[in-house]
Short mmCIF file of C-alpha atoms and ligand atoms in Angstrom, two decimals:
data_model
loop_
_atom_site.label_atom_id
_atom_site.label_comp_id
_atom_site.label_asym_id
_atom_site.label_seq_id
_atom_site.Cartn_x
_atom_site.Cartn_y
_atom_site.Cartn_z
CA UNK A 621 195.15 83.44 164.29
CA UNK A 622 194.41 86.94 163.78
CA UNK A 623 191.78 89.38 165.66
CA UNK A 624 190.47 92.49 164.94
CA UNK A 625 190.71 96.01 167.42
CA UNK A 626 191.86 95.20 170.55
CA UNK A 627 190.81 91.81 171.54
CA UNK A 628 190.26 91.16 175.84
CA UNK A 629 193.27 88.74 176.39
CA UNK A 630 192.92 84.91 177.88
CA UNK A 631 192.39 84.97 181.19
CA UNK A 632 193.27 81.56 181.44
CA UNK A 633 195.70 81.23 178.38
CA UNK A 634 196.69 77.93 176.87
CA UNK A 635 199.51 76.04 176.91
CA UNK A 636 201.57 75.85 173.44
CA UNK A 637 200.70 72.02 172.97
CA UNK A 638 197.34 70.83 173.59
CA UNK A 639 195.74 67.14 173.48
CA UNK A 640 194.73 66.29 170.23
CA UNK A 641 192.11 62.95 169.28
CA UNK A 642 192.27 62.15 165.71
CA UNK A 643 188.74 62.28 163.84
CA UNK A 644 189.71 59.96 160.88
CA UNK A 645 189.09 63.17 158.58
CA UNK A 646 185.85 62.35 157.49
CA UNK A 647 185.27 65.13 156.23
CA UNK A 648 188.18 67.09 155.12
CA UNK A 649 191.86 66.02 154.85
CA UNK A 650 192.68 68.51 157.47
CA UNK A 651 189.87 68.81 159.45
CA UNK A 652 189.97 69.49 163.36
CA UNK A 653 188.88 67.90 166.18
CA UNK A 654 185.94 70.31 167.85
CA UNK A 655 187.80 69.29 171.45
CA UNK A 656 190.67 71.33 170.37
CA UNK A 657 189.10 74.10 168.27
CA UNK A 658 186.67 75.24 171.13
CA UNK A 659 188.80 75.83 173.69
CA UNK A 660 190.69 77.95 171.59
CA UNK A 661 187.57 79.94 170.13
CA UNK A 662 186.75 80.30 174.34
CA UNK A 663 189.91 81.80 175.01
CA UNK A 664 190.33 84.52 172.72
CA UNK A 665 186.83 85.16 171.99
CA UNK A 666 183.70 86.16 173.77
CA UNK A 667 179.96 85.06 173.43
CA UNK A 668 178.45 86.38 170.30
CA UNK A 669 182.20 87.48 168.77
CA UNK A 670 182.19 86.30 165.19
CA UNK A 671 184.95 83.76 163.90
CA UNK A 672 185.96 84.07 160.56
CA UNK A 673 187.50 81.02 158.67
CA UNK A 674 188.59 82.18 155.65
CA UNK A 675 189.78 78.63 153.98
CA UNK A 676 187.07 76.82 156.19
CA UNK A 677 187.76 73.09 154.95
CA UNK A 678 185.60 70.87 156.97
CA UNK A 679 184.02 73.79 158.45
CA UNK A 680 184.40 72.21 161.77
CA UNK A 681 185.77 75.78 162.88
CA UNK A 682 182.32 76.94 162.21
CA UNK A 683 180.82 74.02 164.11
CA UNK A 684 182.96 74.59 167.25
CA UNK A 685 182.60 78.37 167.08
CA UNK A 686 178.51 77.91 167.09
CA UNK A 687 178.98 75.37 169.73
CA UNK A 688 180.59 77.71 172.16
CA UNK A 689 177.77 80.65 171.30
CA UNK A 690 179.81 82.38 168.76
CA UNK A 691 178.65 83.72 165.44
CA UNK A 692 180.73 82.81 161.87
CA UNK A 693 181.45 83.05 158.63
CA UNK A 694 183.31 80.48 156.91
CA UNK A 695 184.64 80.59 153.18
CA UNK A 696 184.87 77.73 151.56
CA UNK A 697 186.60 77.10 147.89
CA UNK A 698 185.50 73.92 146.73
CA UNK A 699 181.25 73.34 146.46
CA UNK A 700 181.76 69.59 147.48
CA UNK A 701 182.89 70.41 150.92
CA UNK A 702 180.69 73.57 151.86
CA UNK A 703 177.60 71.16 150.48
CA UNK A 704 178.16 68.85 153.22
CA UNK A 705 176.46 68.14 156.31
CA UNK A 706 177.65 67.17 159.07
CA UNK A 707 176.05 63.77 160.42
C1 SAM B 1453 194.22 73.85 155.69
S1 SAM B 1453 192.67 73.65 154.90
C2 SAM B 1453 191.46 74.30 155.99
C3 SAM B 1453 191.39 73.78 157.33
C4 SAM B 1453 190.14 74.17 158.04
N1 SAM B 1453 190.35 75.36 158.83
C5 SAM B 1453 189.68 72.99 158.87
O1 SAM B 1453 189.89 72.99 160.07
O2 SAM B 1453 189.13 72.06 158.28
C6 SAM B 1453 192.68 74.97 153.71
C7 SAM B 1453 191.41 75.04 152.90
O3 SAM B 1453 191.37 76.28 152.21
C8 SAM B 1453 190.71 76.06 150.98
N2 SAM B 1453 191.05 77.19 150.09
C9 SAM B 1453 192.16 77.38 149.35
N3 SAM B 1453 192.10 78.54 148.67
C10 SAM B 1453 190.93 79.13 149.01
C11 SAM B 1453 190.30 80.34 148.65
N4 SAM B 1453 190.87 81.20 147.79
N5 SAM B 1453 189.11 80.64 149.21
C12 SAM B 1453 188.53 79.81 150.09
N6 SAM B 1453 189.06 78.61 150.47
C13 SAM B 1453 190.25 78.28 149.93
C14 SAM B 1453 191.21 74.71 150.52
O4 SAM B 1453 190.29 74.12 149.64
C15 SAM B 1453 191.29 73.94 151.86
O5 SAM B 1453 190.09 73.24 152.11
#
């Protein structure tokens, strides 16, 4: 994770290992789980921050980040994934 300027630090930061509950990856091989992605986007990002995913995959990074009132950008390779919607 990288941030640009001088990001306001956690003020509540979180603990090296976090819960995880497995999607199935039904849409990406690696996709994440938007319980673990958003409190990560919460604690080192503010409302209306942007999150960049540059290799966005299921795009569920984007999906988390609009779900905690963030802006993004994702980048996606491959059409067939960036074509899909989420159900
Ligand atoms: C580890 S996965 C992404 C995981 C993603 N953040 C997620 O949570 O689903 C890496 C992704 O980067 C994509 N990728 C590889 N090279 C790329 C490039 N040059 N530009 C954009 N995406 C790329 C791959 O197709 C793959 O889907």
């Amino acid at each position: 994770m990288l941030a640009k300027g001088r990001p306001v630090m956690p003020v509540k930061p979180m603990r090296d290992v976090q819960s995880w509950q497995y999607t199935g990856n039904l849409y990406h091989p690696t996709q994440k789980p938007i319980s673990s992605l958003q409190p990560l986007i919460e604690s080192f990002t503010q409302p209306n921050d942007i999150v960049l995913d540059p290799f966005a995959g299921s795009g569920f990074t984007c999906v988390a980040s609009a779900l905690s009132g963030r802006h993004y950008i994702g980048i996606k390779l491959l059409a067939e994934y960036h074509a899909r919607r989420v159900a």
